[in-house]
PDB file of C-alpha atoms and ligand atoms in Angstrom:
ATOM      1  CA  MET A   1      13.841   1.462   3.893  1.00 39.00           C
ATOM      2  CA  ARG A   2      10.372   3.164   2.779  1.00 44.00           C
ATOM      3  CA  ARG A   3      10.521   6.667   3.945  1.00 45.00           C
ATOM      4  CA  ASP A   4       7.086   8.468   4.949  1.00 44.00           C
ATOM      5  CA  THR A   5       6.647  10.691   1.957  1.00 47.00           C
ATOM      6  CA  THR A   6       2.719  11.827   2.323  1.00 56.00           C
ATOM      7  CA  PRO A   7       0.370  11.854   4.967  1.00 60.00           C
ATOM      8  CA  THR A   8      -1.864   9.139   2.936  1.00 84.00           C
ATOM      9  CA  LEU A   9       0.962   7.076   2.908  1.00 93.00           C
ATOM     10  CA  ARG A  10       1.394   6.383   6.200  1.00 91.00           C
ATOM     11  CA  ALA A  11      -0.303   3.432   7.501  1.00 93.00           C
ATOM     12  CA  ASP A  12      -3.010   4.296  10.397  1.00 94.00           C
ATOM     13  CA  CYS A  13      -4.614   1.060  12.189  1.00 93.00           C
ATOM     14  CA  SER A  14      -6.398   2.894  14.266  1.00 94.00           C
ATOM     15  CA  ALA A  15      -8.246   4.764  11.472  1.00 96.00           C
ATOM     16  CA  CYS A  16      -8.866   1.443   9.592  1.00 97.00           C
ATOM     17  CA  VAL A  17     -11.419  -1.360  10.223  1.00 98.00           C
ATOM     18  CA  GLY A  18      -8.642  -4.087  10.252  1.00 97.00           C
ATOM     19  CA  LEU A  19      -8.738  -4.918   6.627  1.00 97.00           C
ATOM     20  CA  TRP A  20      -5.422  -6.470   6.875  1.00 96.00           C
ATOM     21  CA  CYS A  21      -6.603  -8.610   9.565  1.00 97.00           C
ATOM     22  CA  ALA A  22      -9.367 -10.255   7.632  1.00 98.00           C
ATOM     23  CA  ALA A  23      -9.125  -9.140   3.323  1.00 97.00           C
ATOM     24  CA  LEU A  24      -5.596 -11.085   3.206  1.00 95.00           C
ATOM     25  CA  GLY A  25      -4.810 -14.260   3.790  1.00 96.00           C
ATOM     26  CA  PHE A  26      -1.700 -15.846   5.229  1.00 96.00           C
ATOM     27  CA  SER A  27      -0.027 -19.455   6.266  1.00 97.00           C
ATOM     28  CA  ARG A  28       1.412 -20.979   9.314  1.00 97.00           C
ATOM     29  CA  SER A  29       5.194 -20.033   9.515  1.00 97.00           C
ATOM     30  CA  ALA A  30       7.463 -18.246  11.577  1.00 96.00           C
ATOM     31  CA  ASP A  31       5.679 -15.136  10.665  1.00 97.00           C
ATOM     32  CA  PHE A  32       2.606 -16.402  11.391  1.00 97.00           C
ATOM     33  CA  ALA A  33       1.209 -18.829  14.473  1.00 97.00           C
ATOM     34  CA  HIS A  34      -1.914 -19.797  12.467  1.00 97.00           C
ATOM     35  CA  ASP A  35      -3.571 -20.134   9.172  1.00 97.00           C
ATOM     36  CA  LYS A  36      -5.911 -18.014   7.539  1.00 97.00           C
ATOM     37  CA  THR A  37      -7.521 -17.985   4.555  1.00 97.00           C
ATOM     38  CA  SER A  38      -8.617 -14.245   2.184  1.00 96.00           C
ATOM     39  CA  GLY A  39     -11.627 -12.976   3.711  1.00 96.00           C
ATOM     40  CA  GLU A  40     -11.110 -14.970   6.902  1.00 97.00           C
ATOM     41  CA  GLU A  41     -11.437 -12.981   9.869  1.00 97.00           C
ATOM     42  CA  CYS A  42      -7.929 -13.099  12.412  1.00 98.00           C
ATOM     43  CA  VAL A  43      -8.860 -14.901  15.561  1.00 98.00           C
ATOM     44  CA  HIS A  44      -7.352 -11.999  17.631  1.00 98.00           C
ATOM     45  CA  LEU A  45      -9.154  -9.258  15.684  1.00 98.00           C
ATOM     46  CA  GLU A  46     -11.597  -7.710  18.417  1.00 97.00           C
ATOM     47  CA  VAL A  47     -15.380  -6.216  18.194  1.00 97.00           C
ATOM     48  CA  ALA A  48     -14.104  -2.651  17.490  1.00 96.00           C
ATOM     49  CA  PHE A  49     -11.504  -3.972  14.787  1.00 97.00           C
ATOM     50  CA  THR A  50      -8.566  -3.419  16.790  1.00 96.00           C
ATOM     51  CA  CYS A  51      -5.773  -6.298  17.597  1.00 97.00           C
ATOM     52  CA  ALA A  52      -6.496  -8.250  20.936  1.00 97.00           C
ATOM     53  CA  ILE A  53      -2.425  -9.114  20.855  1.00 97.00           C
ATOM     54  CA  HIS A  54      -1.151  -5.894  19.314  1.00 95.00           C
ATOM     55  CA  ASP A  55       0.921  -5.129  22.429  1.00 96.00           C
ATOM     56  CA  ARG A  56       3.037  -8.503  22.046  1.00 97.00           C
ATOM     57  CA  LEU A  57       2.173  -9.230  18.162  1.00 97.00           C
ATOM     58  CA  ARG A  58       6.345 -10.528  17.859  1.00 97.00           C
ATOM     59  CA  SER A  59       6.293 -13.068  21.410  1.00 97.00           C
ATOM     60  CA  ALA A  60       2.958 -14.222  20.190  1.00 98.00           C
ATOM     61  CA  GLY A  61       4.145 -15.482  16.713  1.00 97.00           C
ATOM     62  CA  TYR A  62       2.749 -12.842  14.444  1.00 97.00           C
ATOM     63  CA  ARG A  63       5.944 -11.303  13.339  1.00 97.00           C
ATOM     64  CA  GLY A  64       4.125 -10.715   9.956  1.00 96.00           C
ATOM     65  CA  CYS A  65       1.460  -8.718  11.132  1.00 96.00           C
ATOM     66  CA  THR A  66       4.274  -6.238  12.341  1.00 95.00           C
ATOM     67  CA  SER A  67       6.179  -5.829   9.223  1.00 93.00           C
ATOM     68  CA  TYR A  68       2.925  -5.661   6.578  1.00 92.00           C
ATOM     69  CA  ASP A  69       2.515  -2.446   5.430  1.00 93.00           C
ATOM     70  CA  CYS A  70      -0.684  -0.814   3.266  1.00 96.00           C
ATOM     71  CA  LEU A  71       0.661   2.416   3.009  1.00 97.00           C
ATOM     72  CA  GLY A  72      -1.933   4.160   4.158  1.00 97.00           C
ATOM     73  CA  ALA A  73      -4.407   2.074   1.870  1.00 98.00           C
ATOM     74  CA  GLY A  74      -6.411   1.111   4.717  1.00 97.00           C
ATOM     75  CA  GLN A  75      -7.755   3.885   5.717  1.00 97.00           C
ATOM     76  CA  ARG A  76      -7.973   5.593   2.664  1.00 97.00           C
ATOM     77  CA  ILE A  77     -10.764   2.363   2.022  1.00 98.00           C
ATOM     78  CA  THR A  78     -12.083   2.992   5.481  1.00 98.00           C
ATOM     79  CA  ALA A  79     -13.023   6.890   5.065  1.00 97.00           C
ATOM     80  CA  ALA A  80     -14.027   6.253   1.423  1.00 97.00           C
ATOM     81  CA  PHE A  81     -16.810   3.406   2.278  1.00 97.00           C
ATOM     82  CA  ALA A  82     -17.842   5.377   5.673  1.00 97.00           C
ATOM     83  CA  ALA A  83     -18.692   8.420   3.576  1.00 97.00           C
ATOM     84  CA  ALA A  84     -20.535   6.500   0.929  1.00 96.00           C
ATOM     85  CA  GLY A  85     -22.804   4.998   3.628  1.00 94.00           C
ATOM     86  CA  GLY A  86     -20.539   2.369   5.730  1.00 96.00           C
ATOM     87  CA  ALA A  87     -17.137   0.805   6.579  1.00 97.00           C
ATOM     88  CA  ASP A  88     -18.564  -2.031   8.565  1.00 97.00           C
ATOM     89  CA  TRP A  89     -17.548  -5.003   6.647  1.00 98.00           C
ATOM     90  CA  ARG A  90     -19.144  -7.351   9.069  1.00 97.00           C
ATOM     91  CA  ALA A  91     -22.480  -5.631   8.605  1.00 97.00           C
ATOM     92  CA  SER A  92     -22.956  -6.278   5.150  1.00 96.00           C
ATOM     93  CA  ALA A  93     -21.579  -8.487   2.200  1.00 97.00           C
ATOM     94  CA  ALA A  94     -21.679  -6.001  -0.566  1.00 96.00           C
ATOM     95  CA  THR A  95     -18.950  -3.745   1.916  1.00 97.00           C
ATOM     96  CA  ARG A  96     -17.205  -6.565   2.478  1.00 97.00           C
ATOM     97  CA  ARG A  97     -16.729  -8.022  -0.900  1.00 97.00           C
ATOM     98  CA  GLY A  98     -15.632  -4.088  -1.956  1.00 97.00           C
ATOM     99  CA  MET A  99     -13.329  -3.137   0.593  1.00 98.00           C
ATOM    100  CA  PHE A 100     -11.624  -6.504   0.754  1.00 98.00           C
ATOM    101  CA  ALA A 101     -10.883  -6.556  -3.046  1.00 97.00           C
ATOM    102  CA  ALA A 102      -9.863  -2.700  -2.781  1.00 97.00           C
ATOM    103  CA  LEU A 103      -7.337  -3.550  -0.454  1.00 97.00           C
ATOM    104  CA  PRO A 104      -4.409  -5.220  -2.357  1.00 96.00           C
ATOM    105  CA  VAL A 105      -5.076  -2.957  -5.258  1.00 97.00           C
ATOM    106  CA  VAL A 106      -5.183   0.458  -2.825  1.00 97.00           C
ATOM    107  CA  ALA A 107      -2.011  -0.991  -1.750  1.00 97.00           C
ATOM    108  CA  GLY A 108      -0.370  -1.574  -4.791  1.00 97.00           C
ATOM    109  CA  LEU A 109      -1.239   1.788  -6.220  1.00 97.00           C
ATOM    110  CA  HIS A 110      -0.190   3.525  -2.924  1.00 97.00           C
ATOM    111  CA  GLU A 111       3.214   1.361  -3.319  1.00 97.00           C
ATOM    112  CA  LEU A 112       3.271   3.314  -7.371  1.00 97.00           C
ATOM    113  CA  LEU A 113       2.867   6.456  -5.278  1.00 97.00           C
ATOM    114  CA  TRP A 114       5.760   5.806  -2.936  1.00 96.00           C
ATOM    115  CA  TYR A 115       7.860   4.709  -5.671  1.00 97.00           C
ATOM    116  CA  LEU A 116       7.330   8.233  -8.025  1.00 97.00           C
ATOM    117  CA  ALA A 117       7.463  10.154  -4.757  1.00 96.00           C
ATOM    118  CA  GLU A 118      11.199   8.501  -4.844  1.00 95.00           C
ATOM    119  CA  ALA A 119      12.062   9.289  -7.962  1.00 96.00           C
ATOM    120  CA  GLY A 120      10.860  12.509  -8.136  1.00 95.00           C
ATOM    121  CA  GLU A 121      13.495  13.558  -5.159  1.00 94.00           C
ATOM    122  CA  HIS A 122      16.113  12.180  -7.329  1.00 92.00           C
ATOM    123  CA  PRO A 123      18.286  15.131  -8.712  1.00 92.00           C
ATOM    124  CA  GLU A 124      18.940  13.096 -11.971  1.00 91.00           C
ATOM    125  CA  ALA A 125      15.293  12.857 -12.588  1.00 93.00           C
ATOM    126  CA  GLY A 126      15.693  16.136 -14.121  1.00 91.00           C
ATOM    127  CA  ALA A 127      13.242  16.829 -17.050  1.00 92.00           C
ATOM    128  CA  LEU A 128      11.498  13.646 -16.007  1.00 95.00           C
ATOM    129  CA  ARG A 129       9.949  15.667 -13.303  1.00 96.00           C
ATOM    130  CA  GLY A 130       7.136  16.712 -15.251  1.00 97.00           C
ATOM    131  CA  GLU A 131       5.963  12.991 -16.244  1.00 97.00           C
ATOM    132  CA  ILE A 132       6.723  11.866 -12.798  1.00 98.00           C
ATOM    133  CA  ALA A 133       4.005  14.682 -11.481  1.00 97.00           C
ATOM    134  CA  ALA A 134       1.710  13.679 -14.599  1.00 98.00           C
ATOM    135  CA  ALA A 135       1.900  10.160 -13.358  1.00 98.00           C
ATOM    136  CA  ARG A 136       1.561  10.817  -9.664  1.00 97.00           C
ATOM    137  CA  THR A 137      -2.046  12.392 -10.582  1.00 97.00           C
ATOM    138  CA  ARG A 138      -2.935   9.620 -12.642  1.00 97.00           C
ATOM    139  CA  VAL A 139      -1.996   6.962 -10.038  1.00 97.00           C
ATOM    140  CA  GLU A 140      -3.639   9.332  -7.209  1.00 96.00           C
ATOM    141  CA  GLY A 141      -6.942   9.119  -8.893  1.00 96.00           C
ATOM    142  CA  LEU A 142      -7.337   5.403  -9.609  1.00 97.00           C
ATOM    143  CA  ALA A 143      -6.151   5.149  -6.068  1.00 97.00           C
ATOM    144  CA  ALA A 144      -9.322   7.365  -4.796  1.00 96.00           C
ATOM    145  CA  ALA A 145     -11.801   5.394  -7.549  1.00 96.00           C
ATOM    146  CA  HIS A 146     -10.662   2.411  -6.246  1.00 97.00           C
ATOM    147  CA  ALA A 147     -10.688   2.632  -2.495  1.00 97.00           C
ATOM    148  CA  SER A 148     -14.469   3.587  -2.809  1.00 96.00           C
ATOM    149  CA  PRO A 149     -17.286   1.850  -3.820  1.00 95.00           C
ATOM    150  CA  GLY A 150     -18.308   1.086  -7.397  1.00 92.00           C
ATOM    151  CA  ASP A 151     -16.244   0.228 -10.825  1.00 90.00           C
ATOM    152  CA  ALA A 152     -12.953   1.502 -11.294  1.00 90.00           C
ATOM    153  CA  ASP A 153     -10.844   1.700 -14.534  1.00 91.00           C
ATOM    154  CA  ASP A 154      -8.499  -1.042 -14.606  1.00 92.00           C
ATOM    155  CA  VAL A 155      -4.927  -0.743 -13.111  1.00 95.00           C
ATOM    156  CA  ALA A 156      -2.782  -2.407 -15.587  1.00 96.00           C
ATOM    157  CA  GLY A 157      -2.080  -0.094 -17.938  1.00 97.00           C
ATOM    158  CA  THR A 158      -0.634   2.269 -15.280  1.00 97.00           C
ATOM    159  CA  ARG A 159       1.044   0.090 -13.615  1.00 97.00           C
ATOM    160  CA  ALA A 160       2.760  -0.904 -16.807  1.00 97.00           C
ATOM    161  CA  ASP A 161       3.417   3.230 -17.959  1.00 97.00           C
ATOM    162  CA  VAL A 162       4.761   3.826 -14.283  1.00 98.00           C
ATOM    163  CA  ALA A 163       7.133   0.774 -14.274  1.00 97.00           C
ATOM    164  CA  GLU A 164       8.569   2.522 -17.713  1.00 98.00           C
ATOM    165  CA  LEU A 165       8.881   5.779 -16.445  1.00 98.00           C
ATOM    166  CA  LEU A 166      10.711   4.234 -13.182  1.00 97.00           C
ATOM    167  CA  ARG A 167      13.058   2.277 -15.320  1.00 97.00           C
ATOM    168  CA  ARG A 168      14.300   5.880 -17.138  1.00 96.00           C
ATOM    169  CA  VAL A 169      14.458   7.419 -13.580  1.00 96.00           C
ATOM    170  CA  SER A 170      16.288   4.518 -12.551  1.00 95.00           C
ATOM    171  CA  GLU A 171      18.669   4.687 -16.055  1.00 94.00           C
ATOM    172  CA  ARG A 172      19.360   8.252 -15.342  1.00 93.00           C
ATOM    173  CA  VAL A 173      20.472   7.773 -11.621  1.00 92.00           C
ATOM    174  CA  ARG A 174      22.315   4.835 -12.375  1.00 90.00           C
ATOM    175  CA  ALA A 175      24.612   6.895 -14.983  1.00 87.00           C
ATOM    176  CA  GLY A 176      24.880   9.919 -12.814  1.00 76.00           C
ATOM    177  CA  TRP A 177      26.368   7.348 -10.315  1.00 65.00           C
ATOM    178  CA  ALA A 178      28.509   5.935 -13.144  1.00 53.00           C
ATOM    179  CA  GLY A 179      30.696   9.779 -12.861  1.00 51.00           C
ATOM    180  CA  PRO A 180      30.165  12.146 -15.851  1.00 50.00           C
ATOM    181  CA  GLY A 181      26.999  12.130 -17.367  1.00 49.00           C
ATOM    182  CA  LEU A 182      23.543  13.461 -16.676  1.00 49.00           C
ATOM    183  CA  ARG A 183      23.412  16.673 -14.404  1.00 50.00           C
ATOM    184  CA  PRO A 184      20.813  17.775 -12.394  1.00 47.00           C
ATOM    185  CA  GLY A 185      18.339  19.395 -14.345  1.00 48.00           C
ATOM    186  CA  GLN A 186      19.383  17.825 -17.595  1.00 49.00           C
TER     187      GLN A 186
HETATM  188  S1  LIG B 201      -2.547 -11.170  14.784  1.00 86.20           S
HETATM  189 FE1  LIG B 201      -3.518  -8.710  15.292  1.00 86.20          FE
HETATM  190  S2  LIG B 201      -2.990  -7.502  13.430  1.00 86.20           S
HETATM  191 FE2  LIG B 201      -2.182  -9.510  13.366  1.00 86.20          FE
HETATM  192  S3  LIG B 201      -3.938 -10.411  11.780  1.00 86.20           S
HETATM  193 FE3  LIG B 201      -4.773 -10.841  13.829  1.00 86.20          FE
HETATM  194  S4  LIG B 201      -5.828  -9.043  14.324  1.00 86.20           S
HETATM  195 FE4  LIG B 201      -4.634  -8.126  12.658  1.00 86.20          FE
END
Protein backbone atom coordinates (compact mmCIF):
# COMPACT_ATOMS: atom_id res chain seq x y z
CA MET A 1 0.00 0.00 0.00
CA ARG A 2 1.33 3.40 -0.94
CA ARG A 3 2.09 5.85 1.81
CA ASP A 4 2.63 9.58 1.56
CA THR A 5 6.24 10.19 2.42
CA THR A 6 6.65 13.84 1.50
CA PRO A 7 4.17 16.59 0.60
CA THR A 8 5.39 16.61 -3.01
CA LEU A 9 4.34 12.98 -3.45
CA ARG A 10 0.76 13.59 -2.40
CA ALA A 11 -1.59 14.16 -5.32
CA ASP A 12 -3.63 17.35 -5.12
CA CYS A 13 -6.08 17.51 -8.02
CA SER A 14 -7.25 20.95 -6.90
CA ALA A 15 -3.79 22.30 -7.76
CA CYS A 16 -3.66 20.59 -11.15
CA VAL A 17 -5.20 21.50 -14.50
CA GLY A 18 -6.76 18.13 -15.28
CA LEU A 19 -3.61 16.63 -16.76
CA TRP A 20 -4.65 13.04 -16.10
CA CYS A 21 -8.02 13.84 -17.64
CA ALA A 22 -6.46 14.91 -20.94
CA ALA A 23 -2.86 13.75 -21.31
CA LEU A 24 -3.36 10.04 -20.79
CA GLY A 25 -5.66 7.71 -22.65
CA PHE A 26 -7.91 4.92 -21.43
CA SER A 27 -10.10 2.23 -22.93
CA ARG A 28 -13.72 1.46 -22.32
CA SER A 29 -13.74 -1.30 -19.73
CA ALA A 30 -14.86 -2.10 -16.20
CA ASP A 31 -12.74 0.89 -15.12
CA PHE A 32 -13.79 3.46 -17.71
CA ALA A 33 -17.17 4.08 -19.30
CA HIS A 34 -15.77 5.42 -22.58
CA ASP A 35 -12.68 5.34 -24.79
CA LYS A 36 -10.26 8.23 -24.72
CA THR A 37 -6.98 8.59 -26.61
CA SER A 38 -3.87 10.20 -25.16
CA GLY A 39 -4.13 13.96 -25.53
CA GLU A 40 -7.90 13.90 -25.88
CA GLU A 41 -9.81 15.85 -23.27
CA CYS A 42 -12.25 13.77 -21.22
CA VAL A 43 -15.87 14.58 -21.91
CA HIS A 44 -16.40 15.12 -18.17
CA LEU A 45 -13.60 17.66 -17.72
CA GLU A 46 -15.07 21.08 -17.04
CA VAL A 47 -13.89 24.52 -18.15
CA ALA A 48 -12.25 25.12 -14.78
CA PHE A 49 -10.34 21.79 -15.06
CA THR A 50 -12.62 20.10 -12.54
CA CYS A 51 -14.47 16.82 -12.99
CA ALA A 52 -18.22 17.05 -13.54
CA ILE A 53 -18.79 13.63 -11.98
CA HIS A 54 -16.16 13.80 -9.25
CA ASP A 55 -18.64 12.86 -6.51
CA ARG A 56 -19.88 9.78 -8.34
CA LEU A 57 -16.94 8.46 -10.35
CA ARG A 58 -17.39 4.83 -9.36
CA SER A 59 -21.11 4.68 -9.87
CA ALA A 60 -20.70 6.43 -13.23
CA GLY A 61 -18.25 3.75 -14.42
CA TYR A 62 -14.92 5.53 -13.86
CA ARG A 63 -13.35 3.39 -11.15
CA GLY A 64 -10.00 3.84 -12.91
CA CYS A 65 -10.06 7.56 -12.16
CA THR A 66 -10.27 6.83 -8.44
CA SER A 67 -7.28 4.48 -8.47
CA TYR A 68 -4.87 6.46 -10.68
CA ASP A 69 -2.24 8.23 -8.59
CA CYS A 70 0.16 10.73 -10.19
CA LEU A 71 1.99 11.03 -6.84
CA GLY A 72 1.96 14.80 -7.10
CA ALA A 73 3.30 15.01 -10.65
CA GLY A 74 0.24 16.85 -11.93
CA GLN A 75 0.39 19.77 -9.55
CA ARG A 76 4.15 19.97 -9.87
CA ILE A 77 3.97 20.35 -13.64
CA THR A 78 1.09 22.80 -13.30
CA ALA A 79 3.05 24.97 -10.86
CA ALA A 80 6.22 24.87 -12.98
CA PHE A 81 4.43 25.86 -16.19
CA ALA A 82 2.43 28.56 -14.39
CA ALA A 83 5.66 30.03 -13.05
CA ALA A 84 7.17 29.93 -16.54
CA GLY A 85 4.32 31.84 -18.14
CA GLY A 86 1.18 29.73 -18.27
CA ALA A 87 -0.38 26.36 -17.44
CA ASP A 88 -3.53 26.65 -19.55
CA TRP A 89 -2.90 23.87 -22.03
CA ARG A 90 -6.10 24.74 -23.88
CA ALA A 91 -4.65 28.11 -24.77
CA SER A 92 -1.33 27.03 -26.25
CA ALA A 93 -0.33 24.06 -28.39
CA ALA A 94 3.24 24.27 -27.10
CA THR A 95 2.08 24.27 -23.49
CA ARG A 96 -0.21 21.36 -24.23
CA ARG A 97 2.61 19.35 -25.81
CA GLY A 98 5.02 20.13 -23.00
CA MET A 99 2.68 19.44 -20.11
CA PHE A 100 1.21 16.28 -21.60
CA ALA A 101 4.64 14.84 -22.38
CA ALA A 102 5.85 15.68 -18.87
CA LEU A 103 3.10 13.90 -16.97
CA PRO A 104 4.13 10.25 -17.44
CA VAL A 105 7.81 11.10 -17.04
CA VAL A 106 7.41 13.11 -13.82
CA ALA A 107 4.90 10.61 -12.42
CA GLY A 108 7.45 7.85 -13.02
CA LEU A 109 10.17 9.87 -11.30
CA HIS A 110 7.89 10.58 -8.35
CA GLU A 111 7.28 6.85 -8.10
CA LEU A 112 11.05 6.35 -7.86
CA LEU A 113 11.19 8.99 -5.12
CA TRP A 114 8.48 7.13 -3.26
CA TYR A 115 10.38 3.84 -3.51
CA LEU A 116 13.62 5.50 -2.41
CA ALA A 117 11.90 7.07 0.60
CA GLU A 118 10.44 3.69 1.46
CA ALA A 119 13.85 2.02 1.07
CA GLY A 120 15.50 4.57 3.34
CA GLU A 121 13.02 3.77 6.12
CA HIS A 122 14.14 0.15 6.37
CA PRO A 123 16.63 -0.38 9.21
CA GLU A 124 18.38 -2.90 6.98
CA ALA A 125 19.27 -0.11 4.51
CA GLY A 126 22.11 0.70 6.92
CA ALA A 127 25.17 1.98 5.09
CA LEU A 128 23.21 2.35 1.85
CA ARG A 129 21.39 5.38 3.26
CA GLY A 130 24.00 7.74 1.84
CA GLU A 131 23.48 6.33 -1.65
CA ILE A 132 19.73 6.49 -1.18
CA ALA A 133 19.94 10.16 -0.20
CA ALA A 134 22.15 10.91 -3.21
CA ALA A 135 19.75 9.06 -5.51
CA ARG A 136 16.81 11.02 -4.13
CA THR A 137 18.64 14.28 -4.86
CA ARG A 138 19.41 13.12 -8.40
CA VAL A 139 15.84 11.99 -9.10
CA GLU A 140 14.40 15.13 -7.51
CA GLY A 141 16.53 17.25 -9.83
CA LEU A 142 15.36 15.30 -12.87
CA ALA A 143 11.73 15.57 -11.77
CA ALA A 144 12.07 19.33 -11.38
CA ALA A 145 13.67 19.64 -14.82
CA HIS A 146 11.08 17.48 -16.58
CA ALA A 147 8.19 19.26 -14.86
CA SER A 148 9.33 22.56 -16.40
CA PRO A 149 9.20 23.75 -20.00
CA GLY A 150 12.33 23.02 -22.03
CA ASP A 151 14.77 20.19 -22.49
CA ALA A 152 15.84 17.87 -19.69
CA ASP A 153 18.24 14.96 -19.37
CA ASP A 154 17.08 11.48 -20.27
CA VAL A 155 15.81 9.47 -17.31
CA ALA A 156 16.80 5.98 -18.49
CA GLY A 157 20.25 5.94 -16.86
CA THR A 158 18.92 7.24 -13.57
CA ARG A 159 16.09 4.72 -13.57
CA ALA A 160 18.57 1.89 -14.10
CA ASP A 161 20.86 3.11 -11.31
CA VAL A 162 17.95 3.50 -8.89
CA ALA A 163 16.64 0.03 -9.77
CA GLU A 164 20.04 -1.43 -8.95
CA LEU A 165 20.19 0.45 -5.65
CA LEU A 166 16.70 -0.69 -4.71
CA ARG A 167 17.68 -4.25 -5.57
CA ARG A 168 20.59 -4.01 -3.13
CA VAL A 169 18.34 -2.63 -0.39
CA SER A 170 15.84 -5.38 -1.09
CA GLU A 171 18.58 -8.00 -0.72
CA ARG A 172 19.45 -6.58 2.69
CA VAL A 173 15.84 -6.50 3.80
CA ARG A 174 15.27 -10.08 2.72
CA ALA A 175 18.48 -11.15 4.44
CA GLY A 176 17.25 -9.48 7.62
CA TRP A 177 13.94 -11.26 7.42
CA ALA A 178 15.70 -14.61 6.96
CA GLY A 179 17.06 -14.48 10.50
CA PRO A 180 20.73 -13.96 11.40
CA GLY A 181 22.41 -11.68 8.90
CA LEU A 182 22.69 -7.94 8.50
CA ARG A 183 21.73 -5.85 11.47
CA PRO A 184 20.60 -2.21 11.40
CA GLY A 185 23.53 0.11 10.77
CA GLN A 186 25.64 -2.47 8.97
S1 LIG B 1 -14.12 11.15 -15.48
FE1 LIG B 1 -13.47 12.96 -14.33
S2 LIG B 1 -11.57 12.33 -13.24
FE2 LIG B 1 -11.97 10.83 -14.87
S3 LIG B 1 -10.77 11.54 -16.65
FE3 LIG B 1 -12.89 12.37 -16.86
S4 LIG B 1 -12.79 14.41 -15.91
FE4 LIG B 1 -10.98 13.27 -15.22
